[in-house]
mmCIF file of C-alpha atoms in Angstrom:
data_model
loop_
_atom_site.group_PDB
_atom_site.id
_atom_site.type_symbol
_atom_site.label_atom_id
_atom_site.label_comp_id
_atom_site.label_asym_id
_atom_site.label_seq_id
_atom_site.Cartn_x
_atom_site.Cartn_y
_atom_site.Cartn_z
ATOM 1 C CA MET A 1285 -6.919 7.342 22.157
ATOM 2 C CA SER A 1286 -3.335 6.123 21.834
ATOM 3 C CA GLU A 1287 -0.592 8.548 20.874
ATOM 4 C CA LEU A 1288 -0.214 6.627 17.612
ATOM 5 C CA ARG A 1289 -3.858 7.170 16.705
ATOM 6 C CA SER A 1290 -3.516 10.853 17.556
ATOM 7 C CA LEU A 1291 -0.500 11.140 15.249
ATOM 8 C CA ILE A 1292 -2.336 9.319 12.473
ATOM 9 C CA ALA A 1293 -5.409 11.537 12.842
ATOM 10 C CA GLU A 1294 -3.194 14.632 12.781
ATOM 11 C CA GLU A 1295 -1.341 13.427 9.697
ATOM 12 C CA LEU A 1296 -4.506 12.444 7.849
ATOM 13 C CA ALA A 1297 -5.918 15.929 8.440
ATOM 14 C CA GLN A 1298 -2.973 17.825 6.969
ATOM 15 C CA PRO A 1299 -4.010 19.990 3.971
ATOM 16 C CA VAL A 1300 -3.416 19.012 0.371
ATOM 17 C CA ASP A 1301 -3.735 20.767 -2.972
ATOM 18 C CA ALA A 1302 -7.359 21.806 -3.553
ATOM 19 C CA ARG A 1303 -7.375 19.794 -6.769
ATOM 20 C CA ILE A 1304 -6.766 16.618 -4.758
ATOM 21 C CA THR A 1305 -9.726 17.372 -2.516
ATOM 22 C CA ALA A 1306 -11.963 18.020 -5.518
ATOM 23 C CA PHE A 1307 -10.720 14.841 -7.212
ATOM 24 C CA ALA A 1308 -11.500 12.814 -4.074
ATOM 25 C CA ALA A 1309 -15.021 14.253 -3.872
ATOM 26 C CA SER A 1310 -15.644 13.279 -7.496
ATOM 27 C CA ILE A 1311 -14.483 9.725 -6.772
ATOM 28 C CA ALA A 1312 -16.750 9.433 -3.739
ATOM 29 C CA ALA A 1313 -19.699 10.827 -5.690
ATOM 30 C CA GLN A 1314 -19.469 7.974 -8.206
ATOM 31 C CA TYR A 1315 -20.291 5.473 -5.449
ATOM 32 C CA GLY A 1316 -22.965 7.487 -3.672
ATOM 33 C CA GLY A 1317 -23.940 6.360 -0.201
ATOM 34 C CA ALA A 1318 -21.482 3.452 -0.293
ATOM 35 C CA SER A 1319 -18.518 5.828 -0.062
ATOM 36 C CA ARG A 1320 -17.014 6.119 3.391
ATOM 37 C CA ALA A 1321 -13.549 7.619 2.905
ATOM 38 C CA VAL A 1322 -11.004 8.548 0.247
ATOM 39 C CA LEU A 1323 -7.308 8.382 1.071
ATOM 40 C CA PHE A 1324 -4.482 9.947 -0.934
ATOM 41 C CA TYR A 1325 -1.037 8.367 -0.626
ATOM 42 C CA GLY A 1326 2.116 7.451 -2.531
ATOM 43 C CA SER A 1327 4.955 9.199 -4.306
ATOM 44 C CA CYS A 1328 2.833 12.149 -5.450
ATOM 45 C CA LEU A 1329 2.006 12.926 -1.834
ATOM 46 C CA ARG A 1330 5.706 12.936 -0.950
ATOM 47 C CA THR A 1331 6.836 15.042 -3.912
ATOM 48 C CA THR A 1332 3.643 17.168 -4.305
ATOM 49 C CA GLU A 1333 4.041 16.752 -8.074
ATOM 50 C CA LEU A 1334 0.653 16.317 -9.754
ATOM 51 C CA GLU A 1335 0.869 17.223 -13.444
ATOM 52 C CA GLY A 1336 1.842 14.359 -15.686
ATOM 53 C CA GLN A 1337 1.748 11.912 -12.766
ATOM 54 C CA MET A 1338 -0.497 8.991 -11.869
ATOM 55 C CA LEU A 1339 -2.039 9.816 -8.501
ATOM 56 C CA ASP A 1340 -2.929 7.121 -5.974
ATOM 57 C CA PHE A 1341 -6.217 6.953 -4.084
ATOM 58 C CA TYR A 1342 -7.923 4.349 -1.924
ATOM 59 C CA LEU A 1343 -11.709 4.531 -1.843
ATOM 60 C CA ILE A 1344 -13.137 2.891 1.265
ATOM 61 C CA VAL A 1345 -16.743 1.741 0.902
ATOM 62 C CA SER A 1346 -19.265 0.377 3.381
ATOM 63 C CA ASP A 1347 -19.471 -2.911 1.490
ATOM 64 C CA TYR A 1348 -19.066 -4.120 -2.063
ATOM 65 C CA GLU A 1349 -22.740 -4.822 -2.706
ATOM 66 C CA ALA A 1350 -23.574 -1.222 -1.855
ATOM 67 C CA ALA A 1351 -20.766 -0.007 -4.117
ATOM 68 C CA TYR A 1352 -21.482 -2.121 -7.193
ATOM 69 C CA GLY A 1353 -24.989 -3.511 -6.862
ATOM 70 C CA LYS A 1354 -25.452 -6.930 -8.411
ATOM 71 C CA SER A 1355 -22.256 -7.232 -10.393
ATOM 72 C CA TRP A 1356 -19.312 -9.553 -10.934
ATOM 73 C CA LEU A 1357 -17.223 -6.708 -9.501
ATOM 74 C CA VAL A 1358 -18.531 -7.648 -6.043
ATOM 75 C CA ARG A 1359 -17.052 -11.133 -6.341
ATOM 76 C CA ALA A 1360 -13.794 -9.794 -7.821
ATOM 77 C CA ASN A 1361 -13.327 -7.316 -4.978
ATOM 78 C CA LYS A 1362 -14.076 -9.914 -2.307
ATOM 79 C CA ARG A 1363 -11.873 -12.654 -3.704
ATOM 80 C CA LEU A 1364 -8.911 -10.542 -4.798
ATOM 81 C CA PRO A 1365 -9.025 -7.118 -3.132
ATOM 82 C CA PRO A 1366 -8.718 -4.378 -4.127
ATOM 83 C CA ASN A 1367 -10.405 -3.629 -7.433
ATOM 84 C CA VAL A 1368 -8.481 -0.881 -9.237
ATOM 85 C CA PHE A 1369 -10.003 1.612 -11.667
ATOM 86 C CA PRO A 1370 -8.690 4.589 -13.640
ATOM 87 C CA ALA A 1371 -10.035 8.054 -12.868
ATOM 88 C CA ALA A 1372 -9.599 11.561 -14.236
ATOM 89 C CA HIS A 1373 -10.629 14.992 -12.952
ATOM 90 C CA ASP A 1374 -9.673 18.532 -13.896
ATOM 91 C CA GLY A 1375 -6.681 17.468 -15.945
ATOM 92 C CA LEU A 1376 -5.338 15.034 -13.354
ATOM 93 C CA VAL A 1377 -5.343 11.247 -13.639
ATOM 94 C CA ALA A 1378 -5.256 8.561 -10.981
ATOM 95 C CA LYS A 1379 -5.770 4.954 -10.157
ATOM 96 C CA VAL A 1380 -8.347 4.222 -7.494
ATOM 97 C CA ALA A 1381 -8.202 1.085 -5.352
ATOM 98 C CA VAL A 1382 -11.510 0.060 -3.760
ATOM 99 C CA LEU A 1383 -11.746 -1.696 -0.402
ATOM 100 C CA SER A 1384 -14.554 -2.215 2.077
ATOM 101 C CA GLU A 1385 -14.112 -0.877 5.599
ATOM 102 C CA LYS A 1386 -13.818 -4.466 6.839
ATOM 103 C CA ASP A 1387 -11.136 -5.416 4.304
ATOM 104 C CA PHE A 1388 -9.235 -2.172 4.876
ATOM 105 C CA HIS A 1389 -9.064 -2.961 8.578
ATOM 106 C CA ASN A 1390 -8.047 -6.595 8.082
ATOM 107 C CA LEU A 1391 -5.464 -5.951 5.353
ATOM 108 C CA ASN A 1392 -3.629 -3.573 7.694
ATOM 109 C CA ARG A 1393 -3.156 -6.401 10.195
ATOM 110 C CA ILE A 1394 -0.462 -9.034 10.525
ATOM 111 C CA THR A 1395 -2.870 -11.760 9.393
ATOM 112 C CA ALA A 1396 -3.129 -10.202 5.894
ATOM 113 C CA SER A 1397 -2.070 -12.567 3.113
ATOM 114 C CA ALA A 1398 0.068 -9.871 1.437
ATOM 115 C CA VAL A 1399 1.909 -6.696 2.432
ATOM 116 C CA SER A 1400 0.411 -4.372 -0.180
ATOM 117 C CA VAL A 1401 -1.988 -2.458 2.101
ATOM 118 C CA TRP A 1402 -0.121 -2.277 5.403
ATOM 119 C CA ALA A 1403 3.170 -1.487 3.691
ATOM 120 C CA ARG A 1404 1.593 1.565 2.055
ATOM 121 C CA PHE A 1405 -0.307 2.831 5.084
ATOM 122 C CA ALA A 1406 2.698 2.558 7.379
ATOM 123 C CA GLN A 1407 3.766 5.503 5.215
ATOM 124 C CA PRO A 1408 2.079 8.930 5.180
ATOM 125 C CA SER A 1409 -1.408 9.365 3.756
ATOM 126 C CA ARG A 1410 -4.155 11.967 3.765
ATOM 127 C CA LEU A 1411 -7.859 11.582 4.406
ATOM 128 C CA VAL A 1412 -9.085 13.797 1.590
ATOM 129 C CA TRP A 1413 -12.784 12.955 1.822
ATOM 130 C CA GLN A 1414 -14.924 11.371 4.523
ATOM 131 C CA ALA A 1415 -18.597 10.587 4.835
ATOM 132 C CA ASP A 1416 -18.798 11.426 8.548
ATOM 133 C CA ALA A 1417 -16.903 11.353 11.841
ATOM 134 C CA GLU A 1418 -17.409 7.614 12.226
ATOM 135 C CA ALA A 1419 -15.824 6.980 8.830
ATOM 136 C CA LYS A 1420 -12.808 9.027 9.898
ATOM 137 C CA ALA A 1421 -12.489 7.161 13.191
ATOM 138 C CA ARG A 1422 -12.633 3.801 11.436
ATOM 139 C CA ALA A 1423 -9.983 4.893 8.931
ATOM 140 C CA VAL A 1424 -7.673 5.968 11.759
ATOM 141 C CA GLU A 1425 -8.232 2.675 13.583
ATOM 142 C CA ALA A 1426 -7.515 0.658 10.438
ATOM 143 C CA ILE A 1427 -4.334 2.588 9.637
ATOM 144 C CA GLU A 1428 -3.039 2.179 13.185
ATOM 145 C CA GLY A 1429 -2.528 -1.491 12.405
ATOM 146 C CA ALA A 1430 -0.190 -0.793 9.486
ATOM 147 C CA SER A 1431 2.824 0.511 11.420
ATOM 148 C CA VAL A 1432 2.266 -1.979 14.237
ATOM 149 C CA THR A 1433 2.328 -4.816 11.709
ATOM 150 C CA LEU A 1434 5.457 -3.407 10.071
ATOM 151 C CA PHE A 1435 7.285 -3.295 13.417
ATOM 152 C CA ASP A 1436 6.054 -6.736 14.488
ATOM 153 C CA MET A 1437 7.356 -8.187 11.224
ATOM 154 C CA THR A 1438 10.649 -6.275 11.326
ATOM 155 C CA PHE A 1439 11.923 -6.559 14.915
ATOM 156 C CA PRO A 1440 12.863 -10.234 14.569
ATOM 157 C CA MET A 1441 14.675 -9.496 11.287
ATOM 158 C CA MET A 1442 17.044 -6.973 12.829
ATOM 159 C CA ALA A 1443 20.569 -8.045 13.767
ATOM 160 C CA VAL A 1444 20.696 -9.386 17.315
ATOM 161 C CA ASP A 1445 22.900 -7.545 19.847
ATOM 162 C CA THR A 1446 23.455 -4.702 17.397
ATOM 163 C CA LYS A 1447 22.475 -1.148 18.208
ATOM 164 C CA TYR A 1448 20.229 0.507 15.659
ATOM 165 C CA LYS A 1449 18.147 3.654 15.394
ATOM 166 C CA VAL A 1450 14.415 3.781 14.887
ATOM 167 C CA SER A 1451 15.056 4.974 11.319
ATOM 168 C CA ASP A 1452 16.977 1.740 10.679
ATOM 169 C CA LEU A 1453 13.942 -0.234 11.794
ATOM 170 C CA TRP A 1454 11.662 1.635 9.403
ATOM 171 C CA LYS A 1455 14.119 1.249 6.518
ATOM 172 C CA ARG A 1456 14.550 -2.469 7.102
ATOM 173 C CA GLY A 1457 10.789 -2.898 7.296
ATOM 174 C CA PHE A 1458 10.172 -1.119 4.007
ATOM 175 C CA GLU A 1459 13.047 -3.032 2.409
ATOM 176 C CA LEU A 1460 11.330 -6.279 3.364
ATOM 177 C CA THR A 1461 7.950 -5.129 2.061
ATOM 178 C CA TYR A 1462 9.395 -4.014 -1.278
ATOM 179 C CA GLY A 1463 10.948 -7.462 -1.582
ATOM 180 C CA ALA A 1464 7.556 -9.072 -1.012
ATOM 181 C CA GLU A 1465 6.026 -7.594 -4.167
ATOM 182 C CA LEU A 1466 6.910 -7.324 -7.832
ATOM 183 C CA ARG A 1467 8.205 -3.782 -7.666
ATOM 184 C CA ALA A 1468 9.876 -1.497 -10.185
ATOM 185 C CA GLU A 1469 11.891 0.395 -7.617
ATOM 186 C CA ARG A 1470 15.504 1.407 -7.074
ATOM 187 C CA LYS A 1471 17.456 -0.599 -4.504
ATOM 188 C CA ASP A 1472 17.594 2.432 -2.214
ATOM 189 C CA ARG A 1473 13.859 3.135 -2.378
ATOM 190 C CA SER A 1474 13.172 1.957 1.171
ATOM 191 C CA ASP A 1475 15.833 4.355 2.470
ATOM 192 C CA SER A 1476 14.536 7.261 0.403
ATOM 193 C CA VAL A 1477 10.998 6.826 1.747
ATOM 194 C CA VAL A 1478 12.227 7.329 5.310
ATOM 195 C CA ASP A 1479 14.817 9.955 4.425
ATOM 196 C CA SER A 1480 12.163 12.046 2.680
ATOM 197 C CA ASP A 1481 10.572 12.795 6.077
ATOM 198 C CA PRO A 1482 12.861 11.621 8.908
ATOM 199 C CA ARG A 1483 11.071 13.688 11.560
ATOM 200 C CA ARG A 1484 7.812 11.943 10.781
ATOM 201 C CA TYR A 1485 9.283 8.481 11.278
ATOM 202 C CA ALA A 1486 11.162 9.606 14.396
ATOM 203 C CA ARG A 1487 7.850 10.766 15.906
ATOM 204 C CA PHE A 1488 5.849 7.712 14.883
ATOM 205 C CA GLY A 1489 8.432 5.124 16.002
ATOM 206 C CA PRO A 1490 8.067 5.530 19.784
ATOM 207 C CA ALA A 1491 4.275 5.754 19.427
ATOM 208 C CA VAL A 1492 4.227 2.438 17.544
ATOM 209 C CA MET A 1493 6.430 0.889 20.228
ATOM 210 C CA ALA A 1494 4.077 2.118 22.939
ATOM 211 C CA VAL A 1495 1.134 0.349 21.285
ATOM 212 C CA ILE A 1496 3.110 -2.878 20.964
ATOM 213 C CA THR A 1497 4.341 -2.697 24.563
ATOM 214 C CA ALA A 1498 0.834 -2.069 25.916
ATOM 215 C CA ARG A 1499 -0.588 -4.894 23.822
ATOM 216 C CA ASP A 1500 2.062 -7.386 24.901
ATOM 217 C CA LYS A 1501 1.734 -6.357 28.539
ATOM 218 C CA ALA A 1502 -2.018 -6.880 28.342
ATOM 219 C CA GLN A 1503 -1.419 -10.304 26.838
ATOM 220 C CA GLY A 1504 1.119 -11.131 29.529
ATOM 221 C CA LYS A 1505 4.079 -11.618 27.219
ATOM 222 C CA LYS A 1506 7.310 -9.924 26.235
ATOM 223 C CA LEU A 1507 8.738 -9.368 22.770
ATOM 224 C CA LYS A 1508 11.169 -12.243 22.116
ATOM 225 C CA ILE A 1509 13.160 -11.308 19.050
ATOM 226 C CA VAL A 1510 15.494 -14.328 18.883
ATOM 227 C CA ALA A 1511 12.848 -16.925 19.627
ATOM 228 C CA SER A 1512 10.480 -15.612 16.976
ATOM 229 C CA ARG A 1513 13.001 -14.999 14.178
ATOM 230 C CA GLU A 1514 12.596 -18.397 12.532
ATOM 231 C CA ALA A 1515 8.812 -18.103 12.473
ATOM 232 C CA VAL A 1516 8.942 -14.571 11.103
ATOM 233 C CA GLU A 1517 11.449 -15.544 8.408
ATOM 234 C CA LYS A 1518 9.069 -18.304 7.360
ATOM 235 C CA ARG A 1519 6.236 -15.789 7.310
ATOM 236 C CA TRP A 1520 8.258 -13.431 5.082
ATOM 237 C CA ARG A 1521 8.956 -16.258 2.635
ATOM 238 C CA GLN A 1522 5.234 -16.900 2.457
ATOM 239 C CA LEU A 1523 4.504 -13.197 1.958
ATOM 240 C CA ARG A 1524 7.051 -12.998 -0.870
ATOM 241 C CA ARG A 1525 5.429 -15.935 -2.645
ATOM 242 C CA ASN A 1526 1.943 -14.542 -2.091
ATOM 243 C CA GLY A 1527 2.904 -11.007 -3.074
ATOM 244 C CA LYS A 1528 4.431 -11.896 -6.413
ATOM 245 C CA PHE A 1529 1.573 -14.245 -7.289
ATOM 246 C CA LEU A 1530 -1.025 -11.664 -6.264
ATOM 247 C CA THR A 1531 0.685 -9.004 -8.376
ATOM 248 C CA LEU A 1532 0.205 -11.165 -11.465
ATOM 249 C CA ALA A 1533 -3.340 -12.139 -10.464
ATOM 250 C CA ARG A 1534 -4.324 -8.508 -9.912
ATOM 251 C CA LEU A 1535 -2.806 -7.576 -13.258
ATOM 252 C CA ALA A 1536 -4.987 -10.201 -14.900
ATOM 253 C CA LYS A 1537 -8.046 -8.839 -13.093
ATOM 254 C CA ALA A 1538 -7.123 -5.280 -14.016
ATOM 255 C CA SER A 1539 -7.297 -6.187 -17.697
ATOM 256 C CA ALA A 1540 -11.062 -6.322 -17.204
ATOM 257 C CA THR A 1541 -11.435 -3.309 -14.886
ATOM 258 C CA TYR A 1542 -8.630 -0.958 -15.873
ATOM 259 C CA ALA A 1543 -8.455 0.320 -19.439
ATOM 260 C CA GLY A 1544 -4.834 0.883 -20.368
ATOM 261 C CA GLY A 1545 -3.573 -1.039 -17.353
ATOM 262 C CA ILE A 1546 -0.657 -2.548 -19.205
ATOM 263 C CA ASP A 1547 0.427 0.910 -20.404
ATOM 264 C CA TYR A 1548 0.374 2.087 -16.789
ATOM 265 C CA LEU A 1549 2.482 -0.888 -15.765
ATOM 266 C CA ALA A 1550 5.082 -0.054 -18.430
ATOM 267 C CA TRP A 1551 5.014 3.635 -17.461
ATOM 268 C CA LYS A 1552 5.614 2.832 -13.787
ATOM 269 C CA ILE A 1553 8.436 0.412 -14.586
ATOM 270 C CA ASN A 1554 10.136 2.885 -16.917
ATOM 271 C CA ARG A 1555 9.743 5.719 -14.388
ATOM 272 C CA HIS A 1556 11.184 3.849 -11.432
ATOM 273 C CA ALA A 1557 13.670 1.513 -13.114
ATOM 274 C CA GLY A 1558 14.973 3.869 -15.802
ATOM 275 C CA THR A 1559 14.044 1.521 -18.625
ATOM 276 C CA ASP A 1560 12.387 2.347 -21.955
ATOM 277 C CA TYR A 1561 10.074 -0.617 -22.451
ATOM 278 C CA VAL A 1562 7.493 0.090 -25.172
ATOM 279 C CA ILE A 1563 4.136 -1.725 -25.226
ATOM 280 C CA LYS A 1564 3.323 -3.304 -28.558
ATOM 281 C CA PRO A 1565 -0.179 -3.076 -30.090
ATOM 282 C CA TRP A 1566 -0.832 -6.798 -29.624
ATOM 283 C CA GLN A 1567 -0.065 -6.472 -25.892
ATOM 284 C CA ARG A 1568 -2.845 -3.907 -25.536
ATOM 285 C CA LYS A 1569 -5.219 -6.261 -27.341
ATOM 286 C CA TRP A 1570 -4.293 -9.181 -25.096
ATOM 287 C CA PRO A 1571 -2.999 -7.482 -21.923
ATOM 288 C CA ILE A 1572 -2.722 -10.609 -19.781
ATOM 289 C CA LEU A 1573 -0.599 -12.445 -22.335
ATOM 290 C CA GLY A 1574 1.318 -9.232 -23.018
ATOM 291 C CA ALA A 1575 2.154 -8.817 -19.356
ATOM 292 C CA LEU A 1576 3.220 -12.443 -19.006
ATOM 293 C CA VAL A 1577 5.598 -11.963 -21.920
ATOM 294 C CA MET A 1578 6.892 -8.669 -20.538
ATOM 295 C CA LEU A 1579 7.441 -9.566 -16.897
ATOM 296 C CA PRO A 1580 10.040 -12.371 -17.195
ATOM 297 C CA ARG A 1581 12.208 -10.187 -19.416
ATOM 298 C CA LEU A 1582 12.001 -7.266 -16.988
ATOM 299 C CA ILE A 1583 12.680 -9.483 -13.985
ATOM 300 C CA ALA A 1584 15.722 -11.023 -15.701
ATOM 301 C CA GLY A 1585 16.980 -7.545 -16.530
ATOM 302 C CA GLY A 1586 16.499 -6.329 -12.979
ATOM 303 C CA ALA A 1587 13.865 -3.706 -13.864
ATOM 304 C CA ILE A 1588 11.454 -5.263 -11.401
ATOM 305 C CA LYS A 1589 12.106 -7.556 -8.468
#
């Protein structure tokens, strides 16, 4: 096992509030034998604040047919992963994103069409429920790809012939990923993510580099930052286009799977951007149209980017 996988396994196993563990078990129980793992991540993990917050979980399932049976949700999850559902347990509320083990692995790799999964799992997470040891091992393997992808996509974007610390690499990487989605975040959010746990990123950085070095040595090549910059810049432009389109497409899908999704969107924007946007009754009735009306105004005002 690589040092990076060992660090990931250690981090995933760190304890969380007992209410999180119970919440995760209730989520897994809803999907029976299809459930493979439940991961807890996001701002609530960093701050440990639970009350009055929207928690973030990923439910990893064996496959979508096993999770949903014969349902249109199978097609929705395959064509535009993940499906996102609301959940509540013991006074806490959350949104739950559902991915198959195969999709979770692939969406943490550099070939993913958007940054949404690997950008999140390059950050800390906790494995708060698992079906068995194999499910844990597959989760660790999938998550290993997230930080490797982040570094692969960030090295060429760093200033050439300029000395920088590993923390600068992480911050630049997260800055790029935030720019590749419609996000309601402060401009310094990428810095604050790293600064919230600098020791963690200092430990993970060399381990990520070791994986990349071993991979490139095995493939008989060296990392060529200058030569690959143009290609990576082109790739980032594509990811920015894809990410913003997929945000809107997933919002449209969520109108059918996530009751109150547009209220959550407004809550998240107001929380992160310091705005006071209020959803009108007609926007709840027609959430897709309501979101399309809301988003241009918020983008123009700088609330989301």
